[in-house]
Tab-separated table of C-alpha atoms in Angstrom:
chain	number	residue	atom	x	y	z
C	1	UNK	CA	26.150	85.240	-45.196
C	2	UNK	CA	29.177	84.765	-43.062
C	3	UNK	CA	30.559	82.198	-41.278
C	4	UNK	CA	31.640	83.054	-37.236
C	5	UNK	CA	34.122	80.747	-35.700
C	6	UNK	CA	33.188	79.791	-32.459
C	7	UNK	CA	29.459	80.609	-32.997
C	8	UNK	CA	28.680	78.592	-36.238
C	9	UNK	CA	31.515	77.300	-36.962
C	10	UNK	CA	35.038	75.518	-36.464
C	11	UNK	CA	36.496	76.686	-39.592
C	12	UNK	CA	36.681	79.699	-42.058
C	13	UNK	CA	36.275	79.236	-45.147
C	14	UNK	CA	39.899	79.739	-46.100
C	15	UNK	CA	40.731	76.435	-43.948
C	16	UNK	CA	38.127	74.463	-45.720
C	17	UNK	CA	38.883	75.618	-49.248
C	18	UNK	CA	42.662	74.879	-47.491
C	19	UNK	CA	41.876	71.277	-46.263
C	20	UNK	CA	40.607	70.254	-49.582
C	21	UNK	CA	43.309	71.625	-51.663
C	22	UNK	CA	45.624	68.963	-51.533
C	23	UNK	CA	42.903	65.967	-51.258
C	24	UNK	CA	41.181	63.815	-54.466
C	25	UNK	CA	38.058	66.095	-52.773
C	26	UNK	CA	39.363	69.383	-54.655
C	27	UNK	CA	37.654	69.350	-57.523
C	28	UNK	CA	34.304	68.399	-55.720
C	29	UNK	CA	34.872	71.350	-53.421
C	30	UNK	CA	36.209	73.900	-55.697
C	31	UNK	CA	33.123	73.385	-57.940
C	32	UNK	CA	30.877	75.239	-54.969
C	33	UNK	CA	29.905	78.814	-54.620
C	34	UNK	CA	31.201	80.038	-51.489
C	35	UNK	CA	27.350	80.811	-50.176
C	36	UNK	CA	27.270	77.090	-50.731
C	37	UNK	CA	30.213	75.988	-48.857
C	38	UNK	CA	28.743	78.406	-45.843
C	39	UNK	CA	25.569	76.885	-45.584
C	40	UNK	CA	27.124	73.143	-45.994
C	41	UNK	CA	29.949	74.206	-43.084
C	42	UNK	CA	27.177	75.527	-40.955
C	43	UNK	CA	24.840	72.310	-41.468
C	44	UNK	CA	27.743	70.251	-40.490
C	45	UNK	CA	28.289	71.956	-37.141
C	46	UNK	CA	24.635	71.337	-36.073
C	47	UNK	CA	25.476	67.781	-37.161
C	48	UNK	CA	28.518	67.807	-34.848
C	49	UNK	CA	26.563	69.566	-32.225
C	50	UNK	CA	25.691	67.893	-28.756
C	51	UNK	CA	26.889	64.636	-29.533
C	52	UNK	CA	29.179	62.761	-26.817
C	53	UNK	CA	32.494	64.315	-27.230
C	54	UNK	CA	34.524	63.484	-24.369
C	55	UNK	CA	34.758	66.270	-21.201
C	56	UNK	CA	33.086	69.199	-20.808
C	57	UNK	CA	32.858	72.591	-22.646
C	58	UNK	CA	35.301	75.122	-20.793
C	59	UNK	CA	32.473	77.634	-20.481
C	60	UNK	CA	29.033	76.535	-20.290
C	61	UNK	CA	27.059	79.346	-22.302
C	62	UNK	CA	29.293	78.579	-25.183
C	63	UNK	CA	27.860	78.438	-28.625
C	64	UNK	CA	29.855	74.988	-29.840
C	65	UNK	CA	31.050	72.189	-27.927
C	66	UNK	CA	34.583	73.112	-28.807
C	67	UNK	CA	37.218	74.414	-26.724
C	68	UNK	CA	37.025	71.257	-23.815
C	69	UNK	CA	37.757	70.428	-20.683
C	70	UNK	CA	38.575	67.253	-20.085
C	71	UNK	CA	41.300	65.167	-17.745
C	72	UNK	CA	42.176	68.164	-15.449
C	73	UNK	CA	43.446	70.082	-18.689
C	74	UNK	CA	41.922	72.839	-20.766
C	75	UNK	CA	42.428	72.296	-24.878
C	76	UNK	CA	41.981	75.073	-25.757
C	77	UNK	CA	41.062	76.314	-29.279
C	78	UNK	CA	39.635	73.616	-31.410
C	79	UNK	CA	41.730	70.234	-32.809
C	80	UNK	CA	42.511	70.226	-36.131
C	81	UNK	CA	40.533	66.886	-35.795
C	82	UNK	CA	37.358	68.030	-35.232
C	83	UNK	CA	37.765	71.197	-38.039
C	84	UNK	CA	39.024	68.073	-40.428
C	85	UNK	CA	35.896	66.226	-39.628
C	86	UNK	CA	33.575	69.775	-40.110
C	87	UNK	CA	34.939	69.590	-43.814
C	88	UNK	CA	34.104	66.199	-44.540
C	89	UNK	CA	30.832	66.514	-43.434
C	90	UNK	CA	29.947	69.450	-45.441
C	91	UNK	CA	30.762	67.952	-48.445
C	92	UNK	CA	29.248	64.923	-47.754
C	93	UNK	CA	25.950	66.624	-47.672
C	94	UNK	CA	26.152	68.071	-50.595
C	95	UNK	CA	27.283	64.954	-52.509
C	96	UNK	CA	24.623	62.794	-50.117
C	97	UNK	CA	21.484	65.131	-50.630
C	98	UNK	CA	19.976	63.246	-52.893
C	99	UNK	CA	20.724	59.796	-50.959
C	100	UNK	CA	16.869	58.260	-50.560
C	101	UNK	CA	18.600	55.321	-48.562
C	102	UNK	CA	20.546	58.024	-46.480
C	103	UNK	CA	17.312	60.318	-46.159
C	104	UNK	CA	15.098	57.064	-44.923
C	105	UNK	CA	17.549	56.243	-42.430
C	106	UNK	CA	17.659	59.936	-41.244
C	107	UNK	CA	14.038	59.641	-40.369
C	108	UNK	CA	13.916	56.610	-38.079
C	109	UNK	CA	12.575	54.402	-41.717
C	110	UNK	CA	13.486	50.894	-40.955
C	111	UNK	CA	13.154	49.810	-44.399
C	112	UNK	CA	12.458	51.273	-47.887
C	113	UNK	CA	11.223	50.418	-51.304
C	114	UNK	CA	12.767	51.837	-54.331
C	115	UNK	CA	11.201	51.145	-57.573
C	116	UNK	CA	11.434	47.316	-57.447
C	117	UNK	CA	13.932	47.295	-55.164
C	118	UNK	CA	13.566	47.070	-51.504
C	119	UNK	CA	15.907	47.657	-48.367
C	120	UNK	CA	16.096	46.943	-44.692
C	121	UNK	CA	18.426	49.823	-42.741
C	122	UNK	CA	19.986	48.851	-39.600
C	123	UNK	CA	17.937	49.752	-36.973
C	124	UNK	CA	20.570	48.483	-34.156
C	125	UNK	CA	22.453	51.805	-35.039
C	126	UNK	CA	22.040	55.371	-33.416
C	127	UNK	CA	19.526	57.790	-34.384
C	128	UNK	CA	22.422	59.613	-36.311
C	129	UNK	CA	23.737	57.902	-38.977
C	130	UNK	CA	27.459	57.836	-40.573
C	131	UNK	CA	27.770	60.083	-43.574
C	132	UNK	CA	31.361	59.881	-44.209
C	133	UNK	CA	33.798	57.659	-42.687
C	134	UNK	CA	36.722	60.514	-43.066
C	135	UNK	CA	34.503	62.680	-40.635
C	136	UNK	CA	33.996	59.696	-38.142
C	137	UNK	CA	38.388	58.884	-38.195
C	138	UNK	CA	38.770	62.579	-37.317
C	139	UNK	CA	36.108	62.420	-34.433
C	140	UNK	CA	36.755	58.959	-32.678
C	141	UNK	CA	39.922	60.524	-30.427
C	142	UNK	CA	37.232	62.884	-28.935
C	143	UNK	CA	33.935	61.235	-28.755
C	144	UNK	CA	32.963	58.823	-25.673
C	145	UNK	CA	32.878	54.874	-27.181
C	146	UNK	CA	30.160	54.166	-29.553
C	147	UNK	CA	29.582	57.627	-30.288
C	148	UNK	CA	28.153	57.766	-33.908
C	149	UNK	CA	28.693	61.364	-35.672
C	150	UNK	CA	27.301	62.805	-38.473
């Protein structure tokens, strides 16, 4: 498996392994296989995917959201902001998978029972739901108000 930036993905795997060298993450990372860290990286894009980011794509018929336009300007490439956020989410759903609340909440539940213990999930919230509030810091400069990542 192999990871193509701009197609399924914002980052190699170089820049992930990179991001989380100098964070309390490392350890958490580092303890992946690299087939791992693919898939996760590629599961966060579709994540990231189609969500309100602000402007438009530069080119219509291209595979990720990223490179924009947006106020009469073309950034081009992708912000470090939005590869930041690609790397939190990946490892949040590896650390997450086994999340019941998290997995509920993913499906539209509005509440749960667990053992004898019993929850209500916000249903006020978007469909998405917030895995990792690292992810959603990196994306608020590029996401319309009230867009909810992840």
């Amino acid at each position: 498996m192999t990871l193509i930036v701009g197609t399924d993905t914002y980052v190699t795997l170089a820049e992930a392994d990179e991001y989380f060298a100098s964070s309390l993450k490392a350890d958490d990372w580092d303890a992946l296989s690299d087939a791992t860290k693919e898939i996760l990286l590629k599961s966060a894009v579709r994540r990231m995917e189609g969500k309100p980011y602000l402007g438009t794509k530069q080119v219509e018929s291209q595979a990720l959201e990223f490179p924009r336009y947006f106020d009469n300007a073309i950034f081009d490439g992708t912000p470090d902001d939005i590869k930041s956020a690609q790397c939190e989410i990946a490892l949040s759903l590896y650390q997450n998978q086994d999340n019941k609340i998290l997995q509920a909440k993913a499906m539209g539940l509005t509440s749960i029972s667990l053992g004898n213990q019993s929850y209500s999930l916000n249903t006020q919230a978007s469909g998405d739901i917030i895995i990792n509030q690292d992810a959603q810091y990196h994306l608020n400069q590029w996401t319309r108000k009230g867009g909810i990542i992840a």
